[in-house]
Amino acid sequence: MDRRIWWFTAVVVVTCWWKGVMGAAQAPAIWIMGDSLVDNGNNNFLRSMAKANYYPYGIDYYRGPSGRFCNARTFSDILGDWLGIPAPPPFLDPTTAGNRILGGVNYASAAGGILDESGSHYGDRYTLSQQVVNFETTLGQLRSMMSPGNLTQLLSNSIVVMVFGSNDYINNYLMPNIYASRRTYTPEAFANILLNRYALQIHALYSLGLRKFFIPGIGPLGCIPNQLATGQAPAGRCVDSVNQMLGPFNEGLKKLIDRFNDGSHPGAIFVYGNTYGVFGDILNNPARYGFTVRDTACCGVGRNQGQITCLPLQTPCFNRDQYVFWDAFHPTQAANAVLAQRAYSGSSTDCYPINVQQLAQFRL
């Protein structure tokens, strides 16, 4: 894409963001579950070392540091814009009650994984199973506020976004000195354990009344600055051995989506997001999206700015929209914008069997 055209497009999109959400709401609520890729402040309230409530996190966000692991807005924030739904409040915020929960709640927690033990060396965090329990707490509040029929309609037409799996590798399987999983399981066996646990919790959410699920796979973790900083990859390449580990999980998750859509969960639609493919496209064709730096974090320390992640009061790069990665682990707002747009309106190679826009259009 011509650089001037790209820049004009970026300005238009960013202008729309700051004017507010894009258009009328396409769903009554959005429920966010996941890890630091979509945490918008829950870990601020936990005894955890995984926090982003300090500058320069949020340097480009109108509220400053909010707990988002980004220079500004996360993937789920921007996806919500496309759906016309404001970012839902974090579950642990004391003000998340009453009418504030009607548009959804964010349960995501940095360092949280599909497995309860993943990320435990960071301290407190909400894992997948606890996030489902937390949703049940919200559901109890909603039952006291709405008639059964209205609640059923709210839940069945809401969008559920579930972003899990990265911590089960970065903060479990790839840490053999702390966790036994890599010494115990092959990548295929480990992926099966993750998928079986994931399936149980997705089914639990279905049983509670949710019907529209967007479940992205894991991106190419071998390409993040944290993994490049290990020195295991040739110059200009990703750590292929790490990326190959993810294949069984991503392929298995897509098959799980097929299984859930085969009639075993009547009235529900499950969508797989090809994060690996979309992020790979960004890394393989950075100039197409306006990026000039794809292998170094905007804020961090050491090789690839990824040996130590972004420190308090550290001065980040100034040209943040040209960086794919904000810190050792997380994308910039600019990269999140590409991921969100492709999730919302992408082709069948980006989302399967339909995209999020089409998911929202179904009325159940």
mmCIF file of C-alpha atoms in Angstrom:
data_model
loop_
_atom_site.group_PDB
_atom_site.id
_atom_site.type_symbol
_atom_site.label_atom_id
_atom_site.label_comp_id
_atom_site.label_asym_id
_atom_site.label_seq_id
_atom_site.Cartn_x
_atom_site.Cartn_y
_atom_site.Cartn_z
ATOM 1 C CA MET A 1 0.000 0.000 0.000
ATOM 2 C CA ASP A 2 1.274 3.477 -0.849
ATOM 3 C CA ARG A 3 2.660 5.078 2.312
ATOM 4 C CA ARG A 4 0.513 8.223 1.930
ATOM 5 C CA ILE A 5 -2.649 6.173 1.474
ATOM 6 C CA TRP A 6 -1.818 4.062 4.515
ATOM 7 C CA TRP A 7 -1.187 7.169 6.595
ATOM 8 C CA PHE A 8 -4.483 8.764 5.545
ATOM 9 C CA THR A 9 -6.345 5.548 6.409
ATOM 10 C CA ALA A 10 -4.656 5.361 9.807
ATOM 11 C CA VAL A 11 -5.588 8.959 10.616
ATOM 12 C CA VAL A 12 -9.233 8.364 9.666
ATOM 13 C CA VAL A 13 -9.458 5.225 11.805
ATOM 14 C CA VAL A 14 -7.791 6.797 14.825
ATOM 15 C CA THR A 15 -10.056 9.842 14.526
ATOM 16 C CA CYS A 16 -13.084 7.540 14.604
ATOM 17 C CA TRP A 17 -11.757 5.811 17.739
ATOM 18 C CA TRP A 18 -11.357 9.008 19.695
ATOM 19 C CA LYS A 19 -14.783 10.280 18.676
ATOM 20 C CA GLY A 20 -16.199 7.215 20.370
ATOM 21 C CA VAL A 21 -17.380 3.796 19.356
ATOM 22 C CA MET A 22 -18.084 3.177 15.687
ATOM 23 C CA GLY A 23 -21.791 3.366 14.911
ATOM 24 C CA ALA A 24 -24.723 1.717 16.640
ATOM 25 C CA ALA A 25 -24.175 -1.256 18.922
ATOM 26 C CA GLN A 26 -24.280 -4.534 16.983
ATOM 27 C CA ALA A 27 -24.629 -6.602 20.161
ATOM 28 C CA PRO A 28 -26.078 -5.831 23.593
ATOM 29 C CA ALA A 29 -22.883 -6.688 25.477
ATOM 30 C CA ILE A 30 -19.353 -8.009 25.142
ATOM 31 C CA TRP A 31 -17.782 -10.335 27.694
ATOM 32 C CA ILE A 32 -13.980 -10.484 27.697
ATOM 33 C CA MET A 33 -12.002 -13.364 29.149
ATOM 34 C CA GLY A 34 -8.303 -13.941 28.733
ATOM 35 C CA ASP A 35 -4.824 -12.845 29.728
ATOM 36 C CA SER A 36 -2.666 -9.715 29.508
ATOM 37 C CA LEU A 37 -3.441 -9.296 25.823
ATOM 38 C CA VAL A 38 -6.929 -8.124 26.849
ATOM 39 C CA ASP A 39 -6.645 -7.341 30.592
ATOM 40 C CA ASN A 40 -7.892 -3.772 31.098
ATOM 41 C CA GLY A 41 -7.189 -3.388 34.788
ATOM 42 C CA ASN A 42 -8.092 -6.488 36.790
ATOM 43 C CA ASN A 43 -4.526 -7.166 37.880
ATOM 44 C CA ASN A 44 -4.398 -3.677 39.380
ATOM 45 C CA PHE A 45 -6.476 -5.143 42.210
ATOM 46 C CA LEU A 46 -4.490 -8.377 42.667
ATOM 47 C CA ARG A 47 -1.275 -9.203 44.521
ATOM 48 C CA SER A 48 0.578 -9.842 41.300
ATOM 49 C CA MET A 49 3.921 -8.951 39.771
ATOM 50 C CA ALA A 50 2.151 -8.834 36.391
ATOM 51 C CA LYS A 51 0.922 -5.249 36.373
ATOM 52 C CA ALA A 52 0.847 -2.436 33.838
ATOM 53 C CA ASN A 53 -0.499 0.388 35.973
ATOM 54 C CA TYR A 54 2.544 2.609 35.571
ATOM 55 C CA TYR A 55 4.007 4.939 32.947
ATOM 56 C CA PRO A 56 4.952 4.452 30.102
ATOM 57 C CA TYR A 57 2.123 1.897 29.791
ATOM 58 C CA GLY A 58 -0.859 3.876 28.551
ATOM 59 C CA ILE A 59 1.343 6.675 27.228
ATOM 60 C CA ASP A 60 -1.025 7.098 24.254
ATOM 61 C CA TYR A 61 -4.227 6.247 26.128
ATOM 62 C CA TYR A 62 -6.529 9.070 27.178
ATOM 63 C CA ARG A 63 -6.643 7.719 30.739
ATOM 64 C CA GLY A 64 -2.913 7.101 30.968
ATOM 65 C CA PRO A 65 -1.767 3.881 32.654
ATOM 66 C CA SER A 66 -4.944 1.867 33.228
ATOM 67 C CA GLY A 67 -3.606 -1.663 33.615
ATOM 68 C CA ARG A 68 -3.570 -2.335 29.876
ATOM 69 C CA PHE A 69 -0.366 -4.004 28.682
ATOM 70 C CA CYS A 70 -0.004 -1.657 25.743
ATOM 71 C CA ASN A 71 0.881 1.899 24.831
ATOM 72 C CA ALA A 72 -2.851 2.542 24.455
ATOM 73 C CA ARG A 73 -5.716 0.233 23.491
ATOM 74 C CA THR A 74 -5.908 -3.529 23.436
ATOM 75 C CA PHE A 75 -7.263 -5.918 20.840
ATOM 76 C CA SER A 76 -10.595 -6.262 22.654
ATOM 77 C CA ASP A 77 -10.970 -2.485 23.079
ATOM 78 C CA ILE A 78 -10.688 -1.961 19.332
ATOM 79 C CA LEU A 79 -12.837 -4.977 18.453
ATOM 80 C CA GLY A 80 -15.483 -3.463 20.710
ATOM 81 C CA ASP A 81 -15.245 -0.240 18.697
ATOM 82 C CA TRP A 82 -15.999 -2.125 15.505
ATOM 83 C CA LEU A 83 -19.005 -3.671 17.251
ATOM 84 C CA GLY A 84 -20.130 -0.289 18.596
ATOM 85 C CA ILE A 85 -19.689 -1.404 22.209
ATOM 86 C CA PRO A 86 -17.632 0.599 24.743
ATOM 87 C CA ALA A 87 -14.850 -1.293 26.508
ATOM 88 C CA PRO A 88 -16.487 -3.092 29.449
ATOM 89 C CA PRO A 89 -15.217 -2.361 32.960
ATOM 90 C CA PRO A 90 -12.818 -4.732 34.746
ATOM 91 C CA PHE A 91 -14.540 -7.240 37.011
ATOM 92 C CA LEU A 92 -12.497 -6.281 40.073
ATOM 93 C CA ASP A 93 -13.151 -2.547 39.859
ATOM 94 C CA PRO A 94 -15.385 -1.761 42.872
ATOM 95 C CA THR A 95 -17.612 0.383 40.637
ATOM 96 C CA THR A 96 -18.353 -2.528 38.278
ATOM 97 C CA ALA A 97 -21.912 -3.071 39.457
ATOM 98 C CA GLY A 98 -25.483 -2.117 38.638
ATOM 99 C CA ASN A 99 -26.056 -0.637 35.191
ATOM 100 C CA ARG A 100 -22.313 -0.732 34.452
ATOM 101 C CA ILE A 101 -22.444 -4.500 33.927
ATOM 102 C CA LEU A 102 -25.274 -4.436 31.377
ATOM 103 C CA GLY A 103 -22.875 -3.862 28.476
ATOM 104 C CA GLY A 104 -20.529 -6.613 29.587
ATOM 105 C CA VAL A 105 -17.563 -7.101 31.892
ATOM 106 C CA ASN A 106 -13.863 -7.743 31.346
ATOM 107 C CA TYR A 107 -12.560 -10.693 33.415
ATOM 108 C CA ALA A 108 -9.126 -10.983 31.783
ATOM 109 C CA SER A 109 -6.092 -11.252 34.008
ATOM 110 C CA ALA A 110 -2.425 -10.929 33.126
ATOM 111 C CA ALA A 111 -0.479 -14.193 33.575
ATOM 112 C CA GLY A 112 -3.720 -16.193 33.605
ATOM 113 C CA GLY A 113 -3.816 -19.377 31.574
ATOM 114 C CA ILE A 114 -6.012 -22.283 30.632
ATOM 115 C CA LEU A 115 -4.219 -24.347 33.280
ATOM 116 C CA ASP A 116 -4.518 -23.155 36.864
ATOM 117 C CA GLU A 117 -0.764 -23.498 37.450
ATOM 118 C CA SER A 118 0.340 -21.402 34.451
ATOM 119 C CA GLY A 119 1.828 -18.065 35.481
ATOM 120 C CA SER A 120 1.797 -18.944 39.186
ATOM 121 C CA HIS A 121 5.299 -17.509 39.662
ATOM 122 C CA TYR A 122 3.792 -14.047 39.111
ATOM 123 C CA GLY A 123 1.539 -14.377 42.143
ATOM 124 C CA ASP A 124 -2.219 -13.858 42.100
ATOM 125 C CA ARG A 125 -4.051 -13.965 38.776
ATOM 126 C CA TYR A 126 -7.395 -15.137 37.511
ATOM 127 C CA THR A 127 -7.076 -18.303 35.470
ATOM 128 C CA LEU A 128 -9.673 -19.483 32.954
ATOM 129 C CA SER A 129 -11.574 -21.522 35.530
ATOM 130 C CA GLN A 130 -11.723 -18.592 37.975
ATOM 131 C CA GLN A 131 -12.856 -16.219 35.247
ATOM 132 C CA VAL A 132 -15.785 -18.520 34.545
ATOM 133 C CA VAL A 133 -16.637 -18.460 38.256
ATOM 134 C CA ASN A 134 -16.399 -14.668 38.183
ATOM 135 C CA PHE A 135 -18.828 -14.574 35.270
ATOM 136 C CA GLU A 136 -21.259 -16.613 37.377
ATOM 137 C CA THR A 137 -20.985 -13.900 40.038
ATOM 138 C CA THR A 138 -21.954 -11.276 37.457
ATOM 139 C CA LEU A 139 -24.771 -13.514 36.282
ATOM 140 C CA GLY A 140 -26.173 -13.564 39.803
ATOM 141 C CA GLN A 141 -26.239 -9.767 39.788
ATOM 142 C CA LEU A 142 -27.946 -9.688 36.395
ATOM 143 C CA ARG A 143 -30.641 -12.109 37.582
ATOM 144 C CA SER A 144 -31.573 -9.628 40.296
ATOM 145 C CA MET A 145 -31.843 -6.823 37.739
ATOM 146 C CA MET A 146 -33.650 -8.401 34.773
ATOM 147 C CA SER A 147 -36.526 -10.706 33.959
ATOM 148 C CA PRO A 148 -35.535 -14.257 32.926
ATOM 149 C CA GLY A 149 -36.627 -13.611 29.342
ATOM 150 C CA ASN A 150 -34.671 -10.389 29.002
ATOM 151 C CA LEU A 151 -31.601 -11.984 30.540
ATOM 152 C CA THR A 152 -31.802 -14.896 28.120
ATOM 153 C CA GLN A 153 -31.934 -12.455 25.199
ATOM 154 C CA LEU A 154 -29.023 -10.431 26.567
ATOM 155 C CA LEU A 155 -26.800 -13.480 26.996
ATOM 156 C CA SER A 156 -27.701 -15.198 23.756
ATOM 157 C CA ASN A 157 -26.996 -12.126 21.620
ATOM 158 C CA SER A 158 -23.872 -10.996 23.467
ATOM 159 C CA ILE A 159 -20.380 -11.597 22.095
ATOM 160 C CA VAL A 160 -17.918 -13.605 24.193
ATOM 161 C CA VAL A 161 -14.222 -13.059 23.443
ATOM 162 C CA MET A 162 -11.810 -15.621 24.920
ATOM 163 C CA VAL A 163 -8.059 -15.008 24.533
ATOM 164 C CA PHE A 164 -6.121 -17.800 26.217
ATOM 165 C CA GLY A 165 -3.176 -20.083 25.668
ATOM 166 C CA SER A 166 -0.133 -17.820 25.409
ATOM 167 C CA ASN A 167 0.676 -18.027 29.123
ATOM 168 C CA ASP A 168 0.408 -21.793 29.092
ATOM 169 C CA TYR A 169 3.436 -21.719 26.820
ATOM 170 C CA ILE A 170 5.377 -18.572 27.776
ATOM 171 C CA ASN A 171 4.787 -18.961 31.524
ATOM 172 C CA ASN A 172 4.633 -22.732 31.770
ATOM 173 C CA TYR A 173 5.786 -25.000 28.933
ATOM 174 C CA LEU A 174 8.730 -22.762 27.958
ATOM 175 C CA MET A 175 9.942 -22.511 31.566
ATOM 176 C CA PRO A 176 11.231 -26.018 32.334
ATOM 177 C CA ASN A 177 13.217 -24.780 35.337
ATOM 178 C CA ILE A 178 9.974 -23.764 37.065
ATOM 179 C CA TYR A 179 7.288 -25.995 35.550
ATOM 180 C CA ALA A 180 7.470 -29.734 34.810
ATOM 181 C CA SER A 181 5.147 -29.690 31.790
ATOM 182 C CA ARG A 182 7.840 -29.674 29.103
ATOM 183 C CA ARG A 183 9.738 -32.471 30.802
ATOM 184 C CA THR A 184 6.529 -34.462 31.096
ATOM 185 C CA TYR A 185 4.591 -33.909 27.868
ATOM 186 C CA THR A 186 5.288 -33.737 24.166
ATOM 187 C CA PRO A 187 3.909 -30.619 22.435
ATOM 188 C CA GLU A 188 1.019 -32.743 21.113
ATOM 189 C CA ALA A 189 0.173 -34.163 24.536
ATOM 190 C CA PHE A 190 0.398 -30.735 26.178
ATOM 191 C CA ALA A 191 -1.877 -29.196 23.544
ATOM 192 C CA ASN A 192 -4.432 -31.950 24.153
ATOM 193 C CA ILE A 193 -4.443 -31.192 27.882
ATOM 194 C CA LEU A 194 -5.009 -27.512 27.181
ATOM 195 C CA LEU A 195 -7.773 -28.169 24.672
ATOM 196 C CA ASN A 196 -9.613 -30.588 26.963
ATOM 197 C CA ARG A 197 -9.568 -28.047 29.815
ATOM 198 C CA TYR A 198 -10.590 -25.270 27.433
ATOM 199 C CA ALA A 199 -13.500 -27.295 26.061
ATOM 200 C CA LEU A 200 -14.870 -27.935 29.558
ATOM 201 C CA GLN A 201 -14.937 -24.237 30.417
ATOM 202 C CA ILE A 202 -16.369 -23.162 27.059
ATOM 203 C CA HIS A 203 -19.146 -25.717 27.561
ATOM 204 C CA ALA A 204 -19.727 -24.328 31.076
ATOM 205 C CA LEU A 205 -20.244 -20.839 29.635
ATOM 206 C CA TYR A 206 -22.656 -22.262 27.075
ATOM 207 C CA SER A 207 -24.567 -23.923 29.909
ATOM 208 C CA LEU A 208 -24.855 -20.523 31.599
ATOM 209 C CA GLY A 209 -26.591 -19.054 28.547
ATOM 210 C CA LEU A 210 -23.859 -17.579 26.339
ATOM 211 C CA ARG A 211 -24.210 -18.399 22.648
ATOM 212 C CA LYS A 212 -21.793 -16.341 20.512
ATOM 213 C CA PHE A 213 -18.131 -17.140 21.002
ATOM 214 C CA PHE A 214 -15.039 -15.681 19.366
ATOM 215 C CA ILE A 215 -12.026 -17.781 20.319
ATOM 216 C CA PRO A 216 -8.715 -16.819 18.679
ATOM 217 C CA GLY A 217 -5.721 -19.108 18.590
ATOM 218 C CA ILE A 218 -2.214 -18.263 19.755
ATOM 219 C CA GLY A 219 0.012 -15.939 17.741
ATOM 220 C CA PRO A 220 3.600 -16.769 16.684
ATOM 221 C CA LEU A 221 5.226 -16.613 20.115
ATOM 222 C CA GLY A 222 8.596 -17.480 18.627
ATOM 223 C CA CYS A 223 8.614 -13.998 17.071
ATOM 224 C CA ILE A 224 8.009 -11.893 20.182
ATOM 225 C CA PRO A 225 10.974 -9.895 21.547
ATOM 226 C CA ASN A 226 11.077 -12.049 24.694
ATOM 227 C CA GLN A 227 11.810 -15.157 22.636
ATOM 228 C CA LEU A 228 14.102 -13.387 20.150
ATOM 229 C CA ALA A 229 16.129 -12.195 23.144
ATOM 230 C CA THR A 230 17.070 -15.801 23.934
ATOM 231 C CA GLY A 231 19.382 -15.769 20.920
ATOM 232 C CA GLN A 232 17.984 -19.071 19.658
ATOM 233 C CA ALA A 233 17.026 -17.669 16.238
ATOM 234 C CA PRO A 234 19.269 -16.595 13.352
ATOM 235 C CA ALA A 235 19.317 -12.875 12.620
ATOM 236 C CA GLY A 236 16.059 -11.739 11.079
ATOM 237 C CA ARG A 237 14.277 -15.010 11.903
ATOM 238 C CA CYS A 238 11.870 -16.163 14.595
ATOM 239 C CA VAL A 239 12.486 -19.029 17.005
ATOM 240 C CA ASP A 240 10.990 -21.702 14.760
ATOM 241 C CA SER A 241 11.030 -24.416 17.435
ATOM 242 C CA VAL A 242 8.688 -22.348 19.601
ATOM 243 C CA ASN A 243 6.327 -21.586 16.730
ATOM 244 C CA GLN A 244 6.184 -25.255 15.794
ATOM 245 C CA MET A 245 5.072 -26.141 19.331
ATOM 246 C CA LEU A 246 1.928 -24.081 18.814
ATOM 247 C CA GLY A 247 0.709 -25.976 15.759
ATOM 248 C CA PRO A 248 -1.011 -28.799 17.676
ATOM 249 C CA PHE A 249 -2.861 -26.281 19.855
ATOM 250 C CA ASN A 250 -4.041 -23.982 17.064
ATOM 251 C CA GLU A 251 -4.997 -26.851 14.756
ATOM 252 C CA GLY A 252 -6.730 -28.605 17.638
ATOM 253 C CA LEU A 253 -8.632 -25.454 18.604
ATOM 254 C CA LYS A 254 -9.973 -25.088 15.077
ATOM 255 C CA LYS A 255 -11.148 -28.715 15.184
ATOM 256 C CA LEU A 256 -12.731 -28.052 18.571
ATOM 257 C CA ILE A 257 -14.663 -25.171 17.036
ATOM 258 C CA ASP A 258 -15.884 -27.524 14.304
ATOM 259 C CA ARG A 259 -16.991 -30.022 16.919
ATOM 260 C CA PHE A 260 -18.859 -27.394 18.930
ATOM 261 C CA ASN A 261 -20.613 -26.206 15.762
ATOM 262 C CA ASP A 262 -21.723 -29.695 14.681
ATOM 263 C CA GLY A 263 -25.029 -29.558 16.560
ATOM 264 C CA SER A 264 -23.760 -30.561 19.986
ATOM 265 C CA HIS A 265 -24.451 -27.032 21.257
ATOM 266 C CA PRO A 266 -27.818 -26.017 19.764
ATOM 267 C CA GLY A 267 -28.377 -22.331 19.109
ATOM 268 C CA ALA A 268 -24.730 -21.391 19.552
ATOM 269 C CA ILE A 269 -22.061 -20.216 17.104
ATOM 270 C CA PHE A 270 -18.345 -20.643 17.761
ATOM 271 C CA VAL A 271 -15.745 -18.744 15.713
ATOM 272 C CA TYR A 272 -12.018 -19.453 15.490
ATOM 273 C CA GLY A 273 -9.668 -16.507 15.033
ATOM 274 C CA ASN A 274 -6.490 -17.206 13.088
ATOM 275 C CA THR A 275 -4.221 -14.966 15.150
ATOM 276 C CA TYR A 276 -1.159 -16.904 14.049
ATOM 277 C CA GLY A 277 -1.880 -16.281 10.374
ATOM 278 C CA VAL A 278 -2.827 -12.611 10.723
ATOM 279 C CA PHE A 279 0.136 -11.775 12.927
ATOM 280 C CA GLY A 280 2.380 -13.722 10.591
ATOM 281 C CA ASP A 281 1.121 -11.550 7.731
ATOM 282 C CA ILE A 282 2.018 -8.422 9.704
ATOM 283 C CA LEU A 283 5.522 -9.732 10.389
ATOM 284 C CA ASN A 284 6.095 -10.934 6.836
ATOM 285 C CA ASN A 285 4.744 -7.752 5.241
ATOM 286 C CA PRO A 286 5.321 -4.979 7.793
ATOM 287 C CA ALA A 287 5.466 -2.129 5.267
ATOM 288 C CA ARG A 288 1.984 -3.022 4.031
ATOM 289 C CA TYR A 289 0.670 -2.004 7.457
ATOM 290 C CA GLY A 290 2.998 0.941 8.050
ATOM 291 C CA PHE A 291 5.445 -0.861 10.338
ATOM 292 C CA THR A 292 9.203 -0.422 10.130
ATOM 293 C CA VAL A 293 10.288 -2.348 13.255
ATOM 294 C CA ARG A 294 9.090 -5.910 13.761
ATOM 295 C CA ASP A 295 11.746 -7.593 15.905
ATOM 296 C CA THR A 296 12.367 -5.118 18.722
ATOM 297 C CA ALA A 297 10.102 -3.865 21.482
ATOM 298 C CA CYS A 298 9.261 -0.198 21.714
ATOM 299 C CA CYS A 299 9.875 -0.361 25.473
ATOM 300 C CA GLY A 300 12.187 -2.857 27.129
ATOM 301 C CA VAL A 301 15.759 -3.694 28.068
ATOM 302 C CA GLY A 302 18.483 -5.842 26.537
ATOM 303 C CA ARG A 303 18.655 -7.774 23.287
ATOM 304 C CA ASN A 304 15.664 -6.922 21.085
ATOM 305 C CA GLN A 305 14.463 -4.825 24.051
ATOM 306 C CA GLY A 306 13.012 -8.124 25.212
ATOM 307 C CA GLN A 307 15.241 -9.487 27.973
ATOM 308 C CA ILE A 308 13.495 -7.304 30.545
ATOM 309 C CA THR A 309 10.084 -5.884 29.771
ATOM 310 C CA CYS A 310 9.067 -2.224 29.982
ATOM 311 C CA LEU A 311 10.196 -0.691 33.292
ATOM 312 C CA PRO A 312 8.534 2.096 35.292
ATOM 313 C CA LEU A 313 9.278 5.557 33.878
ATOM 314 C CA GLN A 314 11.383 4.122 31.059
ATOM 315 C CA THR A 315 11.435 6.245 27.904
ATOM 316 C CA PRO A 316 9.822 4.256 25.067
ATOM 317 C CA CYS A 317 10.382 4.675 21.340
ATOM 318 C CA PHE A 318 8.867 7.850 19.902
ATOM 319 C CA ASN A 319 7.508 6.326 16.651
ATOM 320 C CA ARG A 320 5.224 3.836 18.347
ATOM 321 C CA ASP A 321 2.861 3.332 15.401
ATOM 322 C CA GLN A 322 5.785 1.951 13.417
ATOM 323 C CA TYR A 323 6.547 -0.792 15.941
ATOM 324 C CA VAL A 324 4.748 -4.137 15.931
ATOM 325 C CA PHE A 325 5.642 -4.849 19.571
ATOM 326 C CA TRP A 326 5.128 -2.526 22.485
ATOM 327 C CA ASP A 327 7.086 -4.532 25.069
ATOM 328 C CA ALA A 328 8.703 -7.958 25.365
ATOM 329 C CA PHE A 329 5.369 -9.769 25.030
ATOM 330 C CA HIS A 330 2.598 -7.498 23.755
ATOM 331 C CA PRO A 331 1.643 -5.729 20.502
ATOM 332 C CA THR A 332 1.357 -1.986 20.106
ATOM 333 C CA GLN A 333 -2.033 -0.356 19.640
ATOM 334 C CA ALA A 334 -1.211 -0.133 15.920
ATOM 335 C CA ALA A 335 -0.754 -3.898 15.668
ATOM 336 C CA ASN A 336 -3.843 -4.518 17.818
ATOM 337 C CA ALA A 337 -5.824 -2.412 15.351
ATOM 338 C CA VAL A 338 -4.866 -4.716 12.485
ATOM 339 C CA LEU A 339 -5.728 -7.823 14.507
ATOM 340 C CA ALA A 340 -9.111 -6.381 15.534
ATOM 341 C CA GLN A 341 -10.063 -5.300 12.022
ATOM 342 C CA ARG A 342 -9.200 -8.718 10.583
ATOM 343 C CA ALA A 343 -11.190 -10.420 13.350
ATOM 344 C CA TYR A 344 -14.182 -8.185 12.698
ATOM 345 C CA SER A 345 -14.383 -8.251 8.909
ATOM 346 C CA GLY A 346 -11.659 -10.613 7.743
ATOM 347 C CA SER A 347 -11.930 -13.440 5.236
ATOM 348 C CA SER A 348 -12.439 -17.111 6.039
ATOM 349 C CA THR A 349 -8.668 -17.480 6.393
ATOM 350 C CA ASP A 350 -8.730 -14.900 9.201
ATOM 351 C CA CYS A 351 -11.853 -16.169 10.967
ATOM 352 C CA TYR A 352 -13.598 -19.516 10.670
ATOM 353 C CA PRO A 353 -16.360 -20.291 9.792
ATOM 354 C CA ILE A 354 -17.495 -16.618 9.846
ATOM 355 C CA ASN A 355 -16.058 -13.320 11.099
ATOM 356 C CA VAL A 356 -17.128 -11.346 14.159
ATOM 357 C CA GLN A 357 -19.263 -8.932 12.161
ATOM 358 C CA GLN A 358 -21.277 -11.858 10.798
ATOM 359 C CA LEU A 359 -21.378 -13.422 14.250
ATOM 360 C CA ALA A 360 -22.961 -10.262 15.634
ATOM 361 C CA GLN A 361 -25.593 -10.212 12.875
ATOM 362 C CA PHE A 362 -27.125 -13.511 13.994
ATOM 363 C CA ARG A 363 -30.134 -13.009 16.231
ATOM 364 C CA LEU A 364 -30.769 -15.940 18.524
#
